CSV table of C-alpha atoms in Angstrom, one decimal:
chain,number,residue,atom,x,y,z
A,447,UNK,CA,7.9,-139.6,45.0
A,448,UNK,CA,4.6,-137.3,46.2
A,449,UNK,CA,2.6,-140.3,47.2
A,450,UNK,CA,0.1,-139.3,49.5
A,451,UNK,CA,-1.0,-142.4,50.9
A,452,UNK,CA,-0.2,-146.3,49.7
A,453,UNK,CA,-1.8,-149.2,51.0
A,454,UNK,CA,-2.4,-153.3,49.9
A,455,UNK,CA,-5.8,-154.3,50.1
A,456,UNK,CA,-6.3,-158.5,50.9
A,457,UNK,CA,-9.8,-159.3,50.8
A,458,UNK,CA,-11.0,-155.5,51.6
A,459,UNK,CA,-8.5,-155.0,54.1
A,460,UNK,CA,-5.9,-153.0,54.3
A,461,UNK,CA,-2.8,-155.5,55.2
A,462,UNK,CA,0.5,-153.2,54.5
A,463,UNK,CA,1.3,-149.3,54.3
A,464,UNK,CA,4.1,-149.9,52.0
A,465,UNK,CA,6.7,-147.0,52.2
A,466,UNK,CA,7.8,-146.6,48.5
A,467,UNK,CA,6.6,-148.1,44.8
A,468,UNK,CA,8.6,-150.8,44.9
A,469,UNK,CA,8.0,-152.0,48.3
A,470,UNK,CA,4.2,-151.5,47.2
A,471,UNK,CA,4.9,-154.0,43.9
A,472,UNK,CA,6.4,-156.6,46.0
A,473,UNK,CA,4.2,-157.1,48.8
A,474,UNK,CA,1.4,-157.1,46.0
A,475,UNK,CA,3.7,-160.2,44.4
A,476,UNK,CA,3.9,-161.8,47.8
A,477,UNK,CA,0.4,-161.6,48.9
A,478,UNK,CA,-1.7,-160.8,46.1
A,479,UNK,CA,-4.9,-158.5,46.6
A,480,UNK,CA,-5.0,-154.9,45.5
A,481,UNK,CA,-2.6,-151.9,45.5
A,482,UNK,CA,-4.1,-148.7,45.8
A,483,UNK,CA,-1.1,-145.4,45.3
A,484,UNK,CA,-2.6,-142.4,45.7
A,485,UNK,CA,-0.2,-138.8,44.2
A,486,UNK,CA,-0.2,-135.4,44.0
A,487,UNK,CA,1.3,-133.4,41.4
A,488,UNK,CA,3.7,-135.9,40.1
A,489,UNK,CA,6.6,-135.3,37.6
A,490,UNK,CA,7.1,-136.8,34.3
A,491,UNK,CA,10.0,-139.5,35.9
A,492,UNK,CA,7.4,-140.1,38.9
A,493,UNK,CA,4.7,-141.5,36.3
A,494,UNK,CA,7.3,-142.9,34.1
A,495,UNK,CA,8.2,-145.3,37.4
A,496,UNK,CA,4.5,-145.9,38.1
A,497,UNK,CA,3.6,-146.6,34.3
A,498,UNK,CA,6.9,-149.2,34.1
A,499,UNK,CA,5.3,-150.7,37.3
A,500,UNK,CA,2.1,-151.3,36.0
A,501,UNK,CA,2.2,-151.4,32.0
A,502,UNK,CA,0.5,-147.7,32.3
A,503,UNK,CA,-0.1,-146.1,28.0
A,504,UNK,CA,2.3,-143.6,27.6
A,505,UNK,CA,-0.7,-141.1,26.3
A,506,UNK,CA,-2.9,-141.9,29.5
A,507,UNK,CA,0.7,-141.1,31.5
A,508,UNK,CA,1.4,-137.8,29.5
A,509,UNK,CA,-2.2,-136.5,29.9
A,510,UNK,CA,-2.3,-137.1,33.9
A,511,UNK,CA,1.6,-135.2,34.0
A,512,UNK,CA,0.3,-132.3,32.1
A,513,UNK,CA,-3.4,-132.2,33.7
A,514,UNK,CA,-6.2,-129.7,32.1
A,515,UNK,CA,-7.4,-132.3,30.9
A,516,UNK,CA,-11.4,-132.5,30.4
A,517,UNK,CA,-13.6,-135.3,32.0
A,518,UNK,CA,-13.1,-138.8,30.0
A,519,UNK,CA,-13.1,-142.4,30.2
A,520,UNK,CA,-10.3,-144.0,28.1
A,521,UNK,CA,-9.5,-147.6,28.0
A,522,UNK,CA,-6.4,-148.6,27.3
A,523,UNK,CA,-6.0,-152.8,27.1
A,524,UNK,CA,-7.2,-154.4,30.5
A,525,UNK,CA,-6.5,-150.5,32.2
A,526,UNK,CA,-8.9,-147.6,32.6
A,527,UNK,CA,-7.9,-144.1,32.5
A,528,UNK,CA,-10.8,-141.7,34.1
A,529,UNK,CA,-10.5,-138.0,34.6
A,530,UNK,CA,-13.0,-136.6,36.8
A,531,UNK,CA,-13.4,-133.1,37.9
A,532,UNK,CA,-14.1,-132.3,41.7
A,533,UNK,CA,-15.5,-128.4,42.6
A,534,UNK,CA,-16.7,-126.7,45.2
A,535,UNK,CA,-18.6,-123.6,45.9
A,536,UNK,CA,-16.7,-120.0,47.6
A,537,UNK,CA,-19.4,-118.4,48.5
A,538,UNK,CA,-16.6,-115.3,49.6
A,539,UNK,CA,-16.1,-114.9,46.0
A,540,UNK,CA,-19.2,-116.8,44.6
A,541,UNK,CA,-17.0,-119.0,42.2
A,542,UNK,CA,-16.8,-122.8,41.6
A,543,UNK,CA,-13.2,-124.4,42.1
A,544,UNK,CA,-12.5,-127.1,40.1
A,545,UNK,CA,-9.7,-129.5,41.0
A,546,UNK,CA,-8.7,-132.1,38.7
A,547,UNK,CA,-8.1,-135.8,39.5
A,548,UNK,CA,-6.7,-138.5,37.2
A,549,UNK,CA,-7.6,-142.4,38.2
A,550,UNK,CA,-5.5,-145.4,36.5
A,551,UNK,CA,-7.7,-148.7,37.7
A,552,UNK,CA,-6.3,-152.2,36.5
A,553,UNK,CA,-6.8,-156.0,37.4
A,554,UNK,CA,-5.1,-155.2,40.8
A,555,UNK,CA,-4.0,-151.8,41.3
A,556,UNK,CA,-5.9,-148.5,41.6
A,557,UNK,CA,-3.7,-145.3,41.0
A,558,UNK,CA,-5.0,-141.7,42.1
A,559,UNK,CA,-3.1,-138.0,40.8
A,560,UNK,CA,-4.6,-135.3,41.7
A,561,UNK,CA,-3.8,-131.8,40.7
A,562,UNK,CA,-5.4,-129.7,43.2
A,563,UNK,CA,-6.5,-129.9,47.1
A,564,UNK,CA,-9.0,-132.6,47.1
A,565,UNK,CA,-9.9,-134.2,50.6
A,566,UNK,CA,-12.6,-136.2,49.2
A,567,UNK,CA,-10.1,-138.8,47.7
A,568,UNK,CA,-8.8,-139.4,51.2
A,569,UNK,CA,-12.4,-139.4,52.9
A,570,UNK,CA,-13.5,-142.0,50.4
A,571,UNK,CA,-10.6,-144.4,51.0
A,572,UNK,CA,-11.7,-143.8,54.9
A,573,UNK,CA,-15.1,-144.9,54.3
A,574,UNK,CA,-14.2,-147.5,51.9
A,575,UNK,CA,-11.6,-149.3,54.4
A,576,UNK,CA,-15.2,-149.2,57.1
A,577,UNK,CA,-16.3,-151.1,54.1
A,578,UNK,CA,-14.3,-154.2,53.5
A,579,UNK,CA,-17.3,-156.4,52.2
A,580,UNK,CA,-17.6,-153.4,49.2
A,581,UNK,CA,-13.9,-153.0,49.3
A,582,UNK,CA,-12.9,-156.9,48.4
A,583,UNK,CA,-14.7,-155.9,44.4
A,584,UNK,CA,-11.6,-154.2,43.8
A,585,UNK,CA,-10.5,-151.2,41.2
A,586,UNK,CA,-14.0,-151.3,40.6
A,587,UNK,CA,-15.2,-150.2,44.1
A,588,UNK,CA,-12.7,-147.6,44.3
A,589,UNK,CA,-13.5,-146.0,40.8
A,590,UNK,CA,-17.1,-146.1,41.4
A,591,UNK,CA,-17.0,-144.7,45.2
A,592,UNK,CA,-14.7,-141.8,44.1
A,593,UNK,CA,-17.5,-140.7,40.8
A,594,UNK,CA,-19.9,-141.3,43.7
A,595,UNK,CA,-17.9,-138.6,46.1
A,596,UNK,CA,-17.2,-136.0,43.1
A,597,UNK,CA,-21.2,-136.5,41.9
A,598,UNK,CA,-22.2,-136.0,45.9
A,599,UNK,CA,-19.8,-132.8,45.9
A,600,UNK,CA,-21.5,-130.9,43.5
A,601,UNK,CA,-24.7,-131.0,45.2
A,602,UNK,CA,-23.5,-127.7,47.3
A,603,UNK,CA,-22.4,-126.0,44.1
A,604,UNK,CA,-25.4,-126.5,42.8
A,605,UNK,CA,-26.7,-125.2,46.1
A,606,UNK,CA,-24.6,-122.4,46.1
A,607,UNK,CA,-25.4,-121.2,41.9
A,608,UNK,CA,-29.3,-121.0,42.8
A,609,UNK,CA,-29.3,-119.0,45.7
A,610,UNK,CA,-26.8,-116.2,44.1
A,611,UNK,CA,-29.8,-116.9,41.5
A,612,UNK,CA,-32.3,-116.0,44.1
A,613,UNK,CA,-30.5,-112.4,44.8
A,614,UNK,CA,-30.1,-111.6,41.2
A,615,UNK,CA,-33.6,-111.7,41.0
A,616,UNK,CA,-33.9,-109.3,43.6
A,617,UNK,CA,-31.5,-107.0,42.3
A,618,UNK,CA,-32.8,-107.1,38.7
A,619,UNK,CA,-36.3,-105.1,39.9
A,620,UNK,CA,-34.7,-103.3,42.8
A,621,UNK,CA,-32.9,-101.2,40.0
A,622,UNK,CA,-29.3,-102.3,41.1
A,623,UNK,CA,-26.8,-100.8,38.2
A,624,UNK,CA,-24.1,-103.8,38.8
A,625,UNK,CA,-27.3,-106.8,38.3
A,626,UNK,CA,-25.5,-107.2,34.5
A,627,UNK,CA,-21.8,-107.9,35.7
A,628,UNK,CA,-23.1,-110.3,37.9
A,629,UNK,CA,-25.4,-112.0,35.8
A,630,UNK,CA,-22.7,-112.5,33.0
A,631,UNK,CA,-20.1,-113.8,35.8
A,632,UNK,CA,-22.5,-116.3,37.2
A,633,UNK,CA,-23.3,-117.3,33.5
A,634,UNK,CA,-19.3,-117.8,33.0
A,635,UNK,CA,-19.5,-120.3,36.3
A,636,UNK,CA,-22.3,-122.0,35.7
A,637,UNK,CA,-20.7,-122.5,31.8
A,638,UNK,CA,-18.1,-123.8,33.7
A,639,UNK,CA,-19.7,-126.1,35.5
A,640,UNK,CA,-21.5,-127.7,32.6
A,641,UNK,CA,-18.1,-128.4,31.0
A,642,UNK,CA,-17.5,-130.3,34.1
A,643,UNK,CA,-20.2,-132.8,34.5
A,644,UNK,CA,-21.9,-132.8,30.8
A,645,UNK,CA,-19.2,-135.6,29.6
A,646,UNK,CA,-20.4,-137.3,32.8
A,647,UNK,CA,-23.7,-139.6,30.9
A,648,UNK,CA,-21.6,-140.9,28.4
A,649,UNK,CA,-18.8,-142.3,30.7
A,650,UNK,CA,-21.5,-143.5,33.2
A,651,UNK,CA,-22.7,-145.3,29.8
A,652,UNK,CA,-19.4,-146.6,28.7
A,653,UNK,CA,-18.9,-148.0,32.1
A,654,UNK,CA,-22.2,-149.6,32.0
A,655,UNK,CA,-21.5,-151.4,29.0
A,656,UNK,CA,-18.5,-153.2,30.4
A,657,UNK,CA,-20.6,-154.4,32.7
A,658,UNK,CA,-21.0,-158.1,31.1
A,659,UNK,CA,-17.7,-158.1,29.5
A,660,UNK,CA,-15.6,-157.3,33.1
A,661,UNK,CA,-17.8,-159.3,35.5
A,662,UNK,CA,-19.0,-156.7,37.1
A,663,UNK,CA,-20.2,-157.3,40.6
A,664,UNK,CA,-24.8,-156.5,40.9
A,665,UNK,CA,-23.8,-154.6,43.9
A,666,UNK,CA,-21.5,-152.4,42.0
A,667,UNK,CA,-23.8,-152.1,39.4
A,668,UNK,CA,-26.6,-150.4,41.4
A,669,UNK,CA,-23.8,-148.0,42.6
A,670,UNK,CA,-23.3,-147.1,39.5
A,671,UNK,CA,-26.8,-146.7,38.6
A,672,UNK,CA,-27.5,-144.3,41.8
A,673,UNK,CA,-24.4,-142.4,40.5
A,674,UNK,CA,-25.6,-141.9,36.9
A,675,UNK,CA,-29.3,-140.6,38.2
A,676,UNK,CA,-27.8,-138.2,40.6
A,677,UNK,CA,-25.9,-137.1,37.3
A,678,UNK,CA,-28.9,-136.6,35.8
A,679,UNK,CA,-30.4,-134.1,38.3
A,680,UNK,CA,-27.2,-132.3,38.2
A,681,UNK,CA,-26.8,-131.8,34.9
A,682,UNK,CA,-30.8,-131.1,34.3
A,683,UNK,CA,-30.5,-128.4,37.3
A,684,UNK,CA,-27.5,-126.8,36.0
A,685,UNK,CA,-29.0,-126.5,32.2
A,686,UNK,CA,-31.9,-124.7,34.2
A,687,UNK,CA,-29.8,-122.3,35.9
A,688,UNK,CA,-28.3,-121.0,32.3
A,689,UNK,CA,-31.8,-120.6,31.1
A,690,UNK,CA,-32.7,-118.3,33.7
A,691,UNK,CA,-29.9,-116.6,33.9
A,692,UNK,CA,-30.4,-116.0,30.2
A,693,UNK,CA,-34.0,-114.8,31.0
A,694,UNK,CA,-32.4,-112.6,33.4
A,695,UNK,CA,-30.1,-111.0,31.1
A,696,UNK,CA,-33.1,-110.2,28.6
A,697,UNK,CA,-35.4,-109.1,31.8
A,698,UNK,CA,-32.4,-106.9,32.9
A,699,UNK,CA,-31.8,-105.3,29.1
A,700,UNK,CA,-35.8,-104.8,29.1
A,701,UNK,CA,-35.8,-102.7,32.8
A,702,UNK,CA,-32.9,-100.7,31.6
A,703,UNK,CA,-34.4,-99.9,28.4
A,704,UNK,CA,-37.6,-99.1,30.2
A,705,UNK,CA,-35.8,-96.9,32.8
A,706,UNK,CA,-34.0,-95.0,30.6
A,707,UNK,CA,-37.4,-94.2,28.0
A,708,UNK,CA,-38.8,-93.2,31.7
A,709,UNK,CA,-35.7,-90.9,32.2
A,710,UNK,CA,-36.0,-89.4,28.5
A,711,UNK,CA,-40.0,-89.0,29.0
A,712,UNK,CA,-39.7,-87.2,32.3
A,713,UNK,CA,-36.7,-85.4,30.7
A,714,UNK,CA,-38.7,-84.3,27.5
A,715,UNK,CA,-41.2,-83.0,30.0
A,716,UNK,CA,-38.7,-80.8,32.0
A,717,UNK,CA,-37.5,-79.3,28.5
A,718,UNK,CA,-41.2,-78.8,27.3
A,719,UNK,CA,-41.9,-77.1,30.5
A,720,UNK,CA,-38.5,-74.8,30.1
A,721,UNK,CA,-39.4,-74.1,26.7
A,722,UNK,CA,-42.9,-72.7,27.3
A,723,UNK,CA,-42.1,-70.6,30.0
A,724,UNK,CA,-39.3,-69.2,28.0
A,725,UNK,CA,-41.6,-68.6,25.4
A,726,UNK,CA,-44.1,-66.7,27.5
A,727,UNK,CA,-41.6,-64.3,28.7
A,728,UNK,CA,-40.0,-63.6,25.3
A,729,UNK,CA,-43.3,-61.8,24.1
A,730,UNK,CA,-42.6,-59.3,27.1
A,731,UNK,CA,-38.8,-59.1,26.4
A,732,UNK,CA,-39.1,-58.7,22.5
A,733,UNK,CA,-41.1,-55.5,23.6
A,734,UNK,CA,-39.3,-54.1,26.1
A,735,UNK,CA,-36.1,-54.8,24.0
A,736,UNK,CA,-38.0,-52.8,21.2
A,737,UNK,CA,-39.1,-49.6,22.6
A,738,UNK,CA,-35.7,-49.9,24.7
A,739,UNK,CA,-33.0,-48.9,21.8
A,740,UNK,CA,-33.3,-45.6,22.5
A,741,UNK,CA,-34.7,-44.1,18.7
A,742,UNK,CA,-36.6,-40.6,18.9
A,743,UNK,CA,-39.4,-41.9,15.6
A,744,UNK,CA,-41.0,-45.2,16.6
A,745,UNK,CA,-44.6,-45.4,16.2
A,746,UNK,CA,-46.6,-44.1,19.5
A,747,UNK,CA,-43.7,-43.1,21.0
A,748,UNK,CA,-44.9,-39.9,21.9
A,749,UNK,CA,-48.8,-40.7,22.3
A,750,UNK,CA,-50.1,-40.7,25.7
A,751,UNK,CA,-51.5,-44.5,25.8
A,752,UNK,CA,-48.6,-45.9,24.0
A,753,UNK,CA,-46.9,-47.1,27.8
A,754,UNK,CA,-50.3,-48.5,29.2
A,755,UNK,CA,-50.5,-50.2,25.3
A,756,UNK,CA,-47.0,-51.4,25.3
A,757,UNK,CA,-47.7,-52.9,28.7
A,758,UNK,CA,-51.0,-54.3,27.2
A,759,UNK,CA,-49.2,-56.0,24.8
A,760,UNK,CA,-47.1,-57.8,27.1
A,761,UNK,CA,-49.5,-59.4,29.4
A,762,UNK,CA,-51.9,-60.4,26.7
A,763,UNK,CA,-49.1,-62.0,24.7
A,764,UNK,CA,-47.6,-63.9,27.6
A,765,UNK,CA,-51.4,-65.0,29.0
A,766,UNK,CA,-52.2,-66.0,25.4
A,767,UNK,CA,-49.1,-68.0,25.1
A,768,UNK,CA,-49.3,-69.7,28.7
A,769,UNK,CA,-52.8,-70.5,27.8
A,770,UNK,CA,-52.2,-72.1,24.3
A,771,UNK,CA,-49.3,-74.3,26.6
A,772,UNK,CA,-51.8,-75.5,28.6
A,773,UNK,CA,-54.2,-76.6,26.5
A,774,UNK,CA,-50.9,-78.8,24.7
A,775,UNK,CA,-50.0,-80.1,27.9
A,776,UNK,CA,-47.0,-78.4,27.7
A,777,UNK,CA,-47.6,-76.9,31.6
């Protein structure tokens, strides 16, 4: 079986490293306490053997073999089923990872499967064992300290979302061409992200009203409570970062829209200016064109003045022209 790391818990401490699942369920008969299995990527027989073991619902067991599952808080009888969903921040790629990690917590056993790479499991069962006095409350402790870890992990990706934030802004009036690919990727992650921790309230609320029911220890209840307000900020951070990246968007469609009527002005200028100086020098060609085609009768072909006239005519026409241009603005 891929168990990762299995340990009995007496009073907070950890009193045996049990070697398999059964040697786990015995010494847990012997000398009572708490069992704490935690698994990585375990088949369909692997759970099957852990829900026989510890009277595990067959749904809760089919969801944590087949993972992709959203964040939720099921109760099943006396046994909690909580999916959470750790990420991080890769700031090579600017993405947010999400892992995926399933938690069974009953009267005396705790029961991690995770689905992807997530070392905060194994840091909070660290720090929890340097905690026997917080340890000793049980599945409880343990279900509380991991939301605690996966709420305290998203404090870099939120880190991480606001400054690529910060140099969208600055590549929005810099002019950059690629601003709008970025824009709608981050949108994508940070959409992401939302699906991630917006179910988050509603278990913290579900968990608070079990609070009488399950004996709850006061101590664990203010965890709790510190948990559900960093969720708050979270989520009211992350709900910020769509709206501006939403305001982006519209500031980037209103640039682009502005640049290009800049480029068409500027363009209808060039063609104004082309147009008038072709007009001035048509007057001069539609002359020379004329007394070019070579016929002996055309009127004052043969009068002495007619050249100087002809050349009259040309240079009048094209200064009239350039002057009526000017007056329009069109030079």
């Amino acid at each position: 079986m891929t168990i990762i790391d299995n340990a009995v818990y007496v009073n907070g401490i950890r009193t045996a490293t049990p070697g398999s699942l059964e040697q786990s369920v015995e010494t847990l008969a012997a000398h009572g306490g708490m069992v704490w299995i935690g698994l990585y990527r375990p088949d369909e027989t692997e759970m099957a053997a852990v829900a026989a073991e510890f009277g595990l619902h067959l749904l809760a067991v089919e969801d944590a073999v087949n993972a992709h599952q959203r964040p939720k808080l099921e109760r099943y009888d006396n046994n909690l089923f909580t999916v959470l969903r750790p990420a991080r921040y890769v700031d090579a790629t600017e993405t947010v990872e999400f892992g995926e990690l399933h938690i069974f917590t009953g009267r005396n056993f705790v029961v991690t499967v995770r689905h992807a790479e997530t070392p905060g499991v194994a840091k909070v069962r660290r720090d929890l064992e340097q905690q026997p006095e917080l340890l000793r409350h049980g599945p409880e402790a343990v279900l509380y300290a991991l939301l605690d870890r996966v709420v305290d992990d998203y404090g870099p990706v939120i880190s991480g979302l606001e400054n690529d934030i910060d140099e969208i802004e600055d590549q929005l009036f810099g002019g950059d061409p690629l601003v709008s690919r970025r824009i709608y990727e981050l949108a994508r992650e940070v959409i992401q992200f939302q699906r991630a921790i917006n179910p988050l309230p509603e278990m913290m609320a579900s968990l608070k009203r079990g609070f009488e029911k399950y004996g709850v220890d006061i101590e664990l209840q203010r965890k709790l409570r510190d948990v559900e307000d960093h969720v708050e900020q979270v989520i009211s951070r992350a709900n910020g970062f769509r709206d501006l990246l939403q305001n982006a968007l519209t500031l980037d469609g209103t640039l682009t829209a502005n640049r290009q009527n800049e480029a068409s002005a500027a363009q209808n200028e060039q063609t104004k200016k082309i147009s008038s100086w072709a007009a001035i020098f048509f007057a001069p060609a539609f002359v020379t064109g004329l007394y070019g085609m070579n016929f002996d009768i055309m009127p004052e072909l043969h009068w002495p003045f007619g050249y100087p006239m002809a050349l009259g005519m040309m240079v009048a026409a094209g200064f009239i022209m350039y002057v009526i241009f000017k007056r329009k603005n069109w030079l």
